[in-house]
CSV table of C-alpha atoms in Angstrom, one decimal:
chain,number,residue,atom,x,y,z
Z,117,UNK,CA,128.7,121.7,100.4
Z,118,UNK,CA,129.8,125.3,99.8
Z,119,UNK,CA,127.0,126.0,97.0
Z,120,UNK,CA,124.3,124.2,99.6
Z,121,UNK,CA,124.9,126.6,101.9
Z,122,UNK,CA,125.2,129.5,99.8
Z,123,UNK,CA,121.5,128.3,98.0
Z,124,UNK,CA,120.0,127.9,101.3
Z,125,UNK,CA,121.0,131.6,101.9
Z,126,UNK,CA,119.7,132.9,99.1
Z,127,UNK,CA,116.8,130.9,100.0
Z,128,UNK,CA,116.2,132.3,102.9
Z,129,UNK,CA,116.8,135.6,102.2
Z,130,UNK,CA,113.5,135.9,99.6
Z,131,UNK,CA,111.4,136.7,103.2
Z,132,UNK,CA,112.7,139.7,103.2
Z,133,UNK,CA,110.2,140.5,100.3
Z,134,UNK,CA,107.8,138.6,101.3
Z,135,UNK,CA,104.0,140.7,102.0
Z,136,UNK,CA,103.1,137.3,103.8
Z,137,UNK,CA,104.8,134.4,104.9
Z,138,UNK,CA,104.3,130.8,106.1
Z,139,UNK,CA,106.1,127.6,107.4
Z,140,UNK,CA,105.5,124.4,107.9
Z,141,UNK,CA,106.5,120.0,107.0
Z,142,UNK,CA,105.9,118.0,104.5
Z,143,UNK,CA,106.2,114.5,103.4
Z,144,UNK,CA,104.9,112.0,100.9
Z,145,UNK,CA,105.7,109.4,98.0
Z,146,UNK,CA,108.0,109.7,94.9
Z,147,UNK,CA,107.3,107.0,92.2
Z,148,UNK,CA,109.6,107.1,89.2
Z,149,UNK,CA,112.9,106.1,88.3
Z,150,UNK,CA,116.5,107.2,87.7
Z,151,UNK,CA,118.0,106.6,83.7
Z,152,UNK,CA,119.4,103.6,82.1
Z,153,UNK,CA,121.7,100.8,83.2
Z,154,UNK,CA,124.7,100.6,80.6
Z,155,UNK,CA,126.9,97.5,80.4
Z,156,UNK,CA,130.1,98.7,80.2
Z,157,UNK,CA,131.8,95.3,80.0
Z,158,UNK,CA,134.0,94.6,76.4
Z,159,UNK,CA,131.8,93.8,73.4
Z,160,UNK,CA,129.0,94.3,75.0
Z,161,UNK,CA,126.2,96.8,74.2
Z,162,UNK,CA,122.8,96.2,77.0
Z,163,UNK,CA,121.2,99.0,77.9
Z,164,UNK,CA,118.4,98.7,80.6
Z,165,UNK,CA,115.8,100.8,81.0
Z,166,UNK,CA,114.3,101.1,84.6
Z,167,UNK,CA,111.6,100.3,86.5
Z,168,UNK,CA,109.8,102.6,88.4
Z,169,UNK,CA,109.5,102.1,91.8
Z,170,UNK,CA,108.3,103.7,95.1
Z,171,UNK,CA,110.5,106.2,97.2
Z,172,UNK,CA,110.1,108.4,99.8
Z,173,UNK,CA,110.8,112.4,100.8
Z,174,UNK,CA,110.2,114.2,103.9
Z,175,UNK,CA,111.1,117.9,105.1
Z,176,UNK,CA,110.2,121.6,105.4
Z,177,UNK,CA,109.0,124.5,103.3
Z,178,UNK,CA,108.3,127.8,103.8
Z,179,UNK,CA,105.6,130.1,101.0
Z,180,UNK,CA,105.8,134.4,100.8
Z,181,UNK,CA,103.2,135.7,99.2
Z,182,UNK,CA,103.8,139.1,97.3
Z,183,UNK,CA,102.1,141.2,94.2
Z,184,UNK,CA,99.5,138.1,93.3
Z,185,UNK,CA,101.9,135.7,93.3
Z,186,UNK,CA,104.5,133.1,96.0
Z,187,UNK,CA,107.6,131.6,95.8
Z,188,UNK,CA,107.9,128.1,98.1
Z,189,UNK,CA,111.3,127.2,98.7
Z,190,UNK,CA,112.0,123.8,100.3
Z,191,UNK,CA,114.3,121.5,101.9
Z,192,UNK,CA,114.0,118.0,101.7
Z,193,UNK,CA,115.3,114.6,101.9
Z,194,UNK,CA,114.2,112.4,99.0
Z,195,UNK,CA,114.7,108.4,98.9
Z,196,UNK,CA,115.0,107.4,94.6
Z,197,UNK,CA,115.0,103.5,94.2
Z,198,UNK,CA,114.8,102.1,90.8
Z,199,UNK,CA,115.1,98.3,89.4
Z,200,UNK,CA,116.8,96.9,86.5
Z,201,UNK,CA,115.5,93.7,84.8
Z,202,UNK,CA,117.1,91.3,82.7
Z,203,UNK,CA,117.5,88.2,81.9
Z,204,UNK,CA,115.6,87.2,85.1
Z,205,UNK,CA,118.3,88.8,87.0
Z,206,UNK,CA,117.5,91.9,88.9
Z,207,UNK,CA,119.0,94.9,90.7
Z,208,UNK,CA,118.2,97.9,92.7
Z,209,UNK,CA,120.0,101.3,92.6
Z,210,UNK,CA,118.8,103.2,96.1
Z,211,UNK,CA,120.0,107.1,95.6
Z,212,UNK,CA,119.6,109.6,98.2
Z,213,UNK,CA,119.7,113.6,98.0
Z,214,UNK,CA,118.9,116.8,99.3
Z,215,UNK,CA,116.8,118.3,97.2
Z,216,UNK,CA,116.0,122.4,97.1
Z,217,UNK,CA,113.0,123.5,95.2
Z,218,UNK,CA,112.3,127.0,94.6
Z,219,UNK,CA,108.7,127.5,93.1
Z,220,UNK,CA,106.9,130.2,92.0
Z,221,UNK,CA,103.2,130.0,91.7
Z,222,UNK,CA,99.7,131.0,91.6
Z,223,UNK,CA,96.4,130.8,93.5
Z,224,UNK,CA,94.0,129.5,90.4
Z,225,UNK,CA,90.7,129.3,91.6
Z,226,UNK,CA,89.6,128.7,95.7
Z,227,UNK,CA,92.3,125.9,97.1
Z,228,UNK,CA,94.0,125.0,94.2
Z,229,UNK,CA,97.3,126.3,92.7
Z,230,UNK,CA,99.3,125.8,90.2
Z,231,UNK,CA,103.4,126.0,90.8
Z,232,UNK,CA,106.7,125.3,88.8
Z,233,UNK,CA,110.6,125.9,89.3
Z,234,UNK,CA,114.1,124.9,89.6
Z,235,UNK,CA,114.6,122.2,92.1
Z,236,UNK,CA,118.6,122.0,93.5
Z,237,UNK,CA,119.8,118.7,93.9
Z,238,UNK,CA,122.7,117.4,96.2
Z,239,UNK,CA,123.5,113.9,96.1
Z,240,UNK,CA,124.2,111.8,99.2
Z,241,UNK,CA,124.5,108.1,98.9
Z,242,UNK,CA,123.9,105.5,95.8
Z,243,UNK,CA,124.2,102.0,95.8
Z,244,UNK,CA,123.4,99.2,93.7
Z,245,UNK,CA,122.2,95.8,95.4
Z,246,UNK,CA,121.8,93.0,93.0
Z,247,UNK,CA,121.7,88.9,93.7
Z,248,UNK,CA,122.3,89.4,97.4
Z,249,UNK,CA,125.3,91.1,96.9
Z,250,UNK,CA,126.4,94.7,97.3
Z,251,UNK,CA,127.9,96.5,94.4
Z,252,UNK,CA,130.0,99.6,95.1
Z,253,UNK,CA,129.7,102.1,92.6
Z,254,UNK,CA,131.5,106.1,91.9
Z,255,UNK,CA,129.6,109.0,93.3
Z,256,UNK,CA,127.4,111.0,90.7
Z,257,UNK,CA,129.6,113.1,88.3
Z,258,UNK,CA,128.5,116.0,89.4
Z,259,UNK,CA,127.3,116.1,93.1
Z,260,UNK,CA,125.3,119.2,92.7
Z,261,UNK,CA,122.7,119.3,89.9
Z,262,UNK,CA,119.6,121.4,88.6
Z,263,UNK,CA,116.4,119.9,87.5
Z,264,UNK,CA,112.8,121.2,87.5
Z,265,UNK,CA,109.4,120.3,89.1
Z,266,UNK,CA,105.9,121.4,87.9
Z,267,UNK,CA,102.6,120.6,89.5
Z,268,UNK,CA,99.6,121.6,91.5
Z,269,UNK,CA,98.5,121.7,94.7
Z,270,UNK,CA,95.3,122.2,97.1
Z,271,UNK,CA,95.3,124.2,100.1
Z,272,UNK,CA,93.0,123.2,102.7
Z,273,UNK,CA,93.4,125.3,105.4
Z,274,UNK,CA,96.7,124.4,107.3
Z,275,UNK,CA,96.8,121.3,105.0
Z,276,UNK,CA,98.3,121.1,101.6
Z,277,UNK,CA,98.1,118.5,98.9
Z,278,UNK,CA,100.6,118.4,95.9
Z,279,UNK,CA,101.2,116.5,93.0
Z,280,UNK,CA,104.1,117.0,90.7
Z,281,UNK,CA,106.7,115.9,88.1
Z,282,UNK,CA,109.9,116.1,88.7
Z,283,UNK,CA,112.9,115.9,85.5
Z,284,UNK,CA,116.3,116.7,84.9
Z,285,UNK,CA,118.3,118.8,82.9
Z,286,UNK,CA,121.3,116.2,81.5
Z,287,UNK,CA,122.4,113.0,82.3
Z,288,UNK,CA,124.4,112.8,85.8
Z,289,UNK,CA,126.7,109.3,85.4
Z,290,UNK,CA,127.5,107.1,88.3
Z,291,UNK,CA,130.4,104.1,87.4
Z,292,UNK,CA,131.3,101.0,88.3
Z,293,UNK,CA,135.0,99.1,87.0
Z,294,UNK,CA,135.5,96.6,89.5
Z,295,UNK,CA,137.4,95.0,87.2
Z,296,UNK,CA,138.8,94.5,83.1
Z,297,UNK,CA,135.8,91.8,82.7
Z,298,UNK,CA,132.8,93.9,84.2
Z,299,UNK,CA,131.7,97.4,84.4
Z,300,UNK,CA,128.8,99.5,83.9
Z,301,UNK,CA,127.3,103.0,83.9
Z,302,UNK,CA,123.8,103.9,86.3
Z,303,UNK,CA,122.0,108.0,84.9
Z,304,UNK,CA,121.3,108.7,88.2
Z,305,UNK,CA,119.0,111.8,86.8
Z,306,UNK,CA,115.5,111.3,88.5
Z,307,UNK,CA,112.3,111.3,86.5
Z,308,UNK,CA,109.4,110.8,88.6
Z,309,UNK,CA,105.8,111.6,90.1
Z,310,UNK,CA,106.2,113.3,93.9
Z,311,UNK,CA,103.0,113.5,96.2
Z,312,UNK,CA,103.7,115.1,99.3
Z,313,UNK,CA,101.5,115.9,102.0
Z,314,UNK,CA,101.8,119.9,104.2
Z,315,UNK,CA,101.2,120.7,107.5
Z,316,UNK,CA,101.4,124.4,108.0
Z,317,UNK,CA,102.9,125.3,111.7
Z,318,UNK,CA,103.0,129.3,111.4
Z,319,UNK,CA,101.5,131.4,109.0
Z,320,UNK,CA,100.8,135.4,109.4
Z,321,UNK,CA,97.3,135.2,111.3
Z,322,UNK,CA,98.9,133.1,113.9
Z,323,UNK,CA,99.8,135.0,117.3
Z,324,UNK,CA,103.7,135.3,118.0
């Protein structure tokens, strides 16, 4: 929690240098998955790849525009779910984060943009739910991660439109030994497609 608070106020402090600056919410759609599924369980060797499903992600951003270029920084809440298939038996690992983007971007050409950057993850909650029945697993191994996002985006007016990919650095291992006979290992590094959806509230030609 310390380096949360420490990145959001480094963060925040890039509006000091800011020539122009704007705020606003967002919200959208994640579709991906986290990494594989590895039985842990005594002579055996399955590894499950999975399936991509839809999530969710919804908070605030602000953009400061200086020498031709912005930096968007971002706070947000982001909902991962992923399936495992096999054998006809299923299960899905729900993880939740905070996630901290800091992009730095370009105005292309009229309302598009092109923007890419670390994105500071902190995870929350992960679970796996398989059969009807609830599956307690370890947190993450590390509960504070880097990964990167790189996209585009159209502004239209005080709407904004993004599209982007978001990937992780290394591997970030959730466990479960519940007990000598069964255990596995969930990646819970994200890879996934994020569509989001801006509504600017202030920018610099509003009045105070």
């Amino acid at each position: 929690m310390k380096k949360l608070m420490i990145l959001i106020l480094l963060v925040s402090s890039v509006s000091v240098f800011g020539q122009s600056a704007q705020f606003g919410i967002k919200g959208g759609l994640n579709f991906g998955s986290t990494g594989e599924f590895s039985d842990l369980t005594d002579n055996a060797s399955t590894t499950i790849d999975g399936d991509n499903k839809v999530g969710f992600h919804v908070g605030v951003y602000s953009k400061f525009k200086f020498l031709g270029i912005f930096v968007q920084p971002e706070i947000l809440y982001t909902r991962l779910n992923t399936e495992y298939s096999e054998g006809g038996a299923t299960a899905d690992y729900n993880f939740s984060k905070i996630d901290i983007p800091l992009l730095v971007g370009i105005d292309v050409v009229g309302p598009l943009n092109l923007k890419a950057g670390p994105s500071f993850q902190l995870a929350l909650n992960n679970d796996l739910e398989g059969a009807g029945i609830d599956i307690g697993i370890q947190d993450p191994e590390n509960s504070f991660t880097i990964g990167y996002q790189i996209g585009a985006g159209l502004q239209l007016g005080r709407l904004g439109v993004d599209l982007r990919y978001e990937g992780a650095f290394s591997e970030n291992n959730a466990f479960s030994e519940a007990n000598e006979d069964f255990g596995f290992v969930v990646d819970s590094r994200p890879s996934q497609w994020i569509l989001s959806l801006s509504y600017q509230l202030k920018g610099d030609g509003d009045k105070k």
